Amino acid sequence: AQRVTQPEKLLSVFKGAPVELKCNYSYSGSPELFWYVQYSRQRLQLLLRHISRESIKGFTADLNKGETSFHLKKPFAQEEDSAMYYCARGAGSYQLTFGKGTKLSVIP
Amino acid sequence: DGGITQSPKYLFRKEGQNVTLSCEQNLNHDAMYWYRQDPGQGLRLIYYSQIVNDFQKGDIAEGYSVSREKKESFPLTVTSAQKNPTAFYLCASSRRVRSNEKLFFGSGTQLSVL
């Protein structure tokens, strides 16, 4: 079965500090990896996906097949980054599996 | 305002009662999904539909039923067979069912048991 592991339920960082939200996935072929974010009182929305190799709101995520990881990083945290973050993976025909989520709290 | 509309926001169910959660989208997406969100559990897939009149079970389909009579609509019924229905339910859609497709989510329905 596909698994997505986000080891931290809660991550607190000070404003301006670097952020790294961890995500590990079970290996199976060529996975598609995503980060979704849910800000307070807003809908869950796509933040970024690995195939796009993009930086959104200063966040980046690199797929490391050797470590089966897709950690989300930002060099300088901002208060508006406080949210719930979900890592998700898909593979082959549809079956998107979500991790349990990490709540990021940025301390002013 | 384009997007996905879920109703109601809050719903209460009595013992032995079936309840139906509504999900409508005007994005012209072929694929629609229902997820259940429990605290500390992430999102778990209940059912998904690739096209009208077709739907597939997800990981936790027992106690739930769906229909897809129109492209825009994908209602979820929580039946009396679902013994632990209290949860936050999210509906989502995508252009098609592919593992690399972006999902668009509704604002959710909180279901509680009286």
Coordinates of C-alpha atoms in Angstrom, one line a residue:
Chain A
A1 CA 0.0 0.0 0.0
Q2 CA 1.2 3.5 -0.7
R3 CA 2.2 5.5 2.3
V4 CA 3.0 9.1 2.9
T5 CA 4.6 10.0 6.2
Q6 CA 4.8 13.4 7.7
P7 CA 6.6 12.8 11.0
E8 CA 5.8 16.1 12.6
K9 CA 2.3 16.9 13.7
L10 CA 3.3 20.4 14.7
L11 CA 6.2 22.6 13.8
S12 CA 6.9 25.9 15.4
V13 CA 9.5 28.3 14.0
F14 CA 10.3 32.0 14.6
K15 CA 9.6 34.5 11.9
G16 CA 12.6 34.8 9.6
A17 CA 13.9 31.3 10.5
P18 CA 14.2 28.6 7.9
V19 CA 11.4 26.1 7.5
E20 CA 11.5 22.4 6.5
L21 CA 8.4 20.3 6.5
K22 CA 9.3 16.7 6.1
C23 CA 7.6 14.2 3.8
N24 CA 8.6 10.6 3.1
Y25 CA 6.8 8.3 0.7
S26 CA 6.8 4.6 0.1
Y27 CA 8.6 3.7 -3.0
S28 CA 6.6 2.5 -6.0
G29 CA 7.6 3.3 -9.6
S30 CA 7.5 7.0 -10.5
P31 CA 5.4 8.8 -8.0
E32 CA 3.8 12.2 -8.5
L33 CA 4.3 14.3 -5.4
F34 CA 2.4 17.4 -4.2
W35 CA 2.1 19.8 -1.3
Y36 CA -1.3 21.1 -0.4
V37 CA -1.9 23.8 2.1
Q38 CA -4.9 24.9 4.2
Y39 CA -4.8 28.4 5.7
S40 CA -7.1 29.3 8.5
R41 CA -10.7 29.6 7.3
Q42 CA -9.7 28.8 3.7
R43 CA -10.0 25.8 1.5
L44 CA -7.4 23.2 1.0
Q45 CA -5.4 24.2 -2.1
L46 CA -2.4 23.1 -4.1
L47 CA 0.8 24.7 -3.1
L48 CA 3.2 23.0 -5.5
R49 CA 3.9 19.8 -7.3
H50 CA 7.3 18.2 -8.1
I51 CA 6.8 18.0 -11.9
S52 CA 6.5 21.8 -12.1
R53 CA 9.8 22.5 -10.3
E54 CA 8.4 25.8 -9.2
S55 CA 8.7 28.0 -6.2
I56 CA 5.4 29.2 -4.8
K57 CA 5.3 31.8 -2.0
G58 CA 9.0 31.2 -1.5
F59 CA 8.5 27.5 -0.9
T60 CA 10.4 24.8 -2.8
A61 CA 10.4 21.0 -2.6
D62 CA 12.9 18.6 -4.2
L63 CA 12.1 15.0 -5.0
N64 CA 14.8 12.8 -3.6
K65 CA 14.2 9.3 -5.0
G66 CA 17.2 7.9 -3.1
E67 CA 15.7 8.9 0.2
T68 CA 12.1 8.7 -1.0
S69 CA 11.5 12.2 0.3
F70 CA 9.8 15.4 -0.8
H71 CA 10.6 17.9 1.9
L72 CA 9.1 21.4 1.7
K73 CA 11.5 24.2 2.4
K74 CA 11.5 28.0 2.8
P75 CA 14.6 30.0 3.8
F76 CA 12.8 32.7 5.8
A77 CA 9.4 31.9 7.4
Q78 CA 6.7 34.6 7.5
E79 CA 3.7 34.8 9.8
E80 CA 1.3 34.3 6.9
D81 CA 2.9 30.8 6.3
S82 CA 1.1 29.5 9.4
A83 CA -1.2 26.8 8.1
M84 CA -1.8 23.1 7.8
Y85 CA 0.4 21.4 5.2
Y86 CA -0.3 18.1 3.6
C87 CA 2.1 16.1 1.4
A88 CA 0.4 13.8 -1.1
R89 CA 1.5 11.3 -3.7
G90 CA 0.0 9.6 -6.7
A91 CA 1.2 6.8 -8.9
G92 CA -0.1 5.4 -12.2
S93 CA -3.9 5.4 -12.4
Y94 CA -5.6 7.6 -9.9
Q95 CA -4.9 6.9 -6.2
L96 CA -3.8 10.1 -4.4
T97 CA -2.6 9.3 -0.9
F98 CA -2.3 12.1 1.7
G99 CA -0.1 12.3 4.7
K100 CA -1.6 13.2 8.1
G101 CA -0.5 16.8 7.8
T102 CA 1.9 19.1 9.7
K103 CA 0.6 22.3 11.3
L104 CA 3.2 25.1 10.9
S105 CA 3.1 27.8 13.4
V106 CA 5.3 30.9 12.7
I107 CA 6.0 32.8 15.9
P108 CA 6.3 36.6 15.4
Chain B
D1 CA -17.8 32.7 -8.7
G2 CA -16.4 29.5 -10.1
G3 CA -15.5 26.5 -8.0
I4 CA -16.9 23.8 -5.8
T5 CA -19.8 24.4 -3.5
Q6 CA -20.5 22.0 -0.6
S7 CA -23.7 22.2 1.5
P8 CA -24.6 22.3 4.3
K9 CA -21.7 23.6 6.3
Y10 CA -22.9 21.7 9.4
L11 CA -25.0 18.6 9.5
F12 CA -26.4 16.6 12.4
R13 CA -27.4 13.0 12.1
K14 CA -29.6 10.9 14.4
E15 CA -29.0 7.3 15.1
G16 CA -30.2 5.1 12.2
Q17 CA -30.6 8.0 9.9
N18 CA -29.2 8.5 6.4
V19 CA -27.9 11.9 5.5
T20 CA -26.8 13.4 2.2
L21 CA -24.0 15.9 1.6
S22 CA -24.2 18.0 -1.5
C23 CA -21.3 18.8 -3.8
E24 CA -21.6 20.9 -6.9
Q25 CA -18.9 22.2 -9.3
N26 CA -19.0 24.6 -12.2
L27 CA -15.4 24.0 -13.4
N28 CA -16.5 21.6 -16.1
H29 CA -14.3 18.9 -14.5
D30 CA -14.8 15.3 -15.3
A31 CA -13.5 13.9 -12.0
M32 CA -14.9 14.3 -8.6
Y33 CA -13.9 13.0 -5.2
W34 CA -15.1 12.7 -1.6
Y35 CA -12.6 12.7 1.3
R36 CA -13.0 12.3 5.0
Q37 CA -10.8 14.3 7.3
D38 CA -10.4 13.3 10.9
P39 CA -8.1 15.1 13.3
G40 CA -4.6 13.7 13.1
Q41 CA -5.6 11.4 10.3
G42 CA -5.1 13.4 7.2
L43 CA -7.5 12.9 4.2
R44 CA -8.9 9.5 3.3
L45 CA -10.6 8.8 0.0
I46 CA -14.2 7.6 0.2
Y47 CA -15.3 7.5 -3.4
Y48 CA -14.3 9.0 -6.7
S49 CA -15.9 9.4 -10.1
Q50 CA -14.2 9.7 -13.4
I51 CA -17.3 10.5 -15.5
V52 CA -21.1 10.7 -15.3
N53 CA -22.7 7.5 -14.2
D54 CA -19.4 6.0 -13.0
F55 CA -17.9 5.9 -9.6
Q56 CA -15.3 3.8 -7.8
K57 CA -14.7 3.0 -4.1
G58 CA -11.8 4.5 -2.3
D59 CA -10.1 3.3 0.8
I60 CA -13.0 3.8 3.2
A61 CA -16.2 3.3 1.2
E62 CA -18.1 1.1 3.7
G63 CA -21.2 2.9 5.0
Y64 CA -21.2 5.5 2.2
S65 CA -22.9 5.7 -1.1
V66 CA -22.6 8.2 -4.0
S67 CA -24.3 8.9 -7.4
R68 CA -23.1 10.9 -10.4
E69 CA -26.2 11.6 -12.5
K70 CA -24.9 15.0 -13.7
K71 CA -21.4 16.1 -14.4
E72 CA -21.7 19.0 -12.0
S73 CA -23.0 17.0 -9.0
F74 CA -21.6 14.3 -6.8
P75 CA -23.7 13.8 -3.6
L76 CA -22.5 11.6 -0.8
T77 CA -24.9 9.7 1.4
V78 CA -23.8 8.7 4.8
T79 CA -25.8 5.6 5.6
S80 CA -26.8 4.2 9.0
A81 CA -24.2 1.5 8.3
Q82 CA -21.5 4.0 8.9
K83 CA -20.9 3.6 12.7
N84 CA -18.5 6.5 13.1
P85 CA -19.7 9.2 10.8
T86 CA -18.6 12.2 12.8
A87 CA -15.9 13.9 10.6
F88 CA -15.2 16.7 8.3
Y89 CA -16.1 15.8 4.7
L90 CA -14.3 17.4 1.7
C91 CA -15.4 17.2 -1.9
A92 CA -12.9 17.8 -4.6
S93 CA -12.7 17.9 -8.4
S94 CA -10.1 17.7 -11.1
R95 CA -10.1 18.0 -14.9
R96 CA -9.7 14.2 -15.1
V97 CA -8.6 11.3 -13.0
R98 CA -4.9 11.2 -13.3
S99 CA -2.3 11.0 -10.6
N100 CA -0.7 14.3 -11.6
E101 CA -3.9 16.4 -11.7
K102 CA -4.5 19.3 -9.4
L103 CA -7.4 18.9 -7.1
F104 CA -9.8 21.7 -6.3
F105 CA -11.5 21.5 -2.9
G106 CA -14.8 22.6 -1.5
S107 CA -15.1 24.3 1.9
G108 CA -16.3 21.1 3.6
T109 CA -19.2 19.8 5.6
Q110 CA -18.9 19.0 9.3
L111 CA -21.1 16.0 10.2
S112 CA -21.9 15.3 13.8
V113 CA -24.0 12.6 15.4
L114 CA -26.7 13.6 17.9

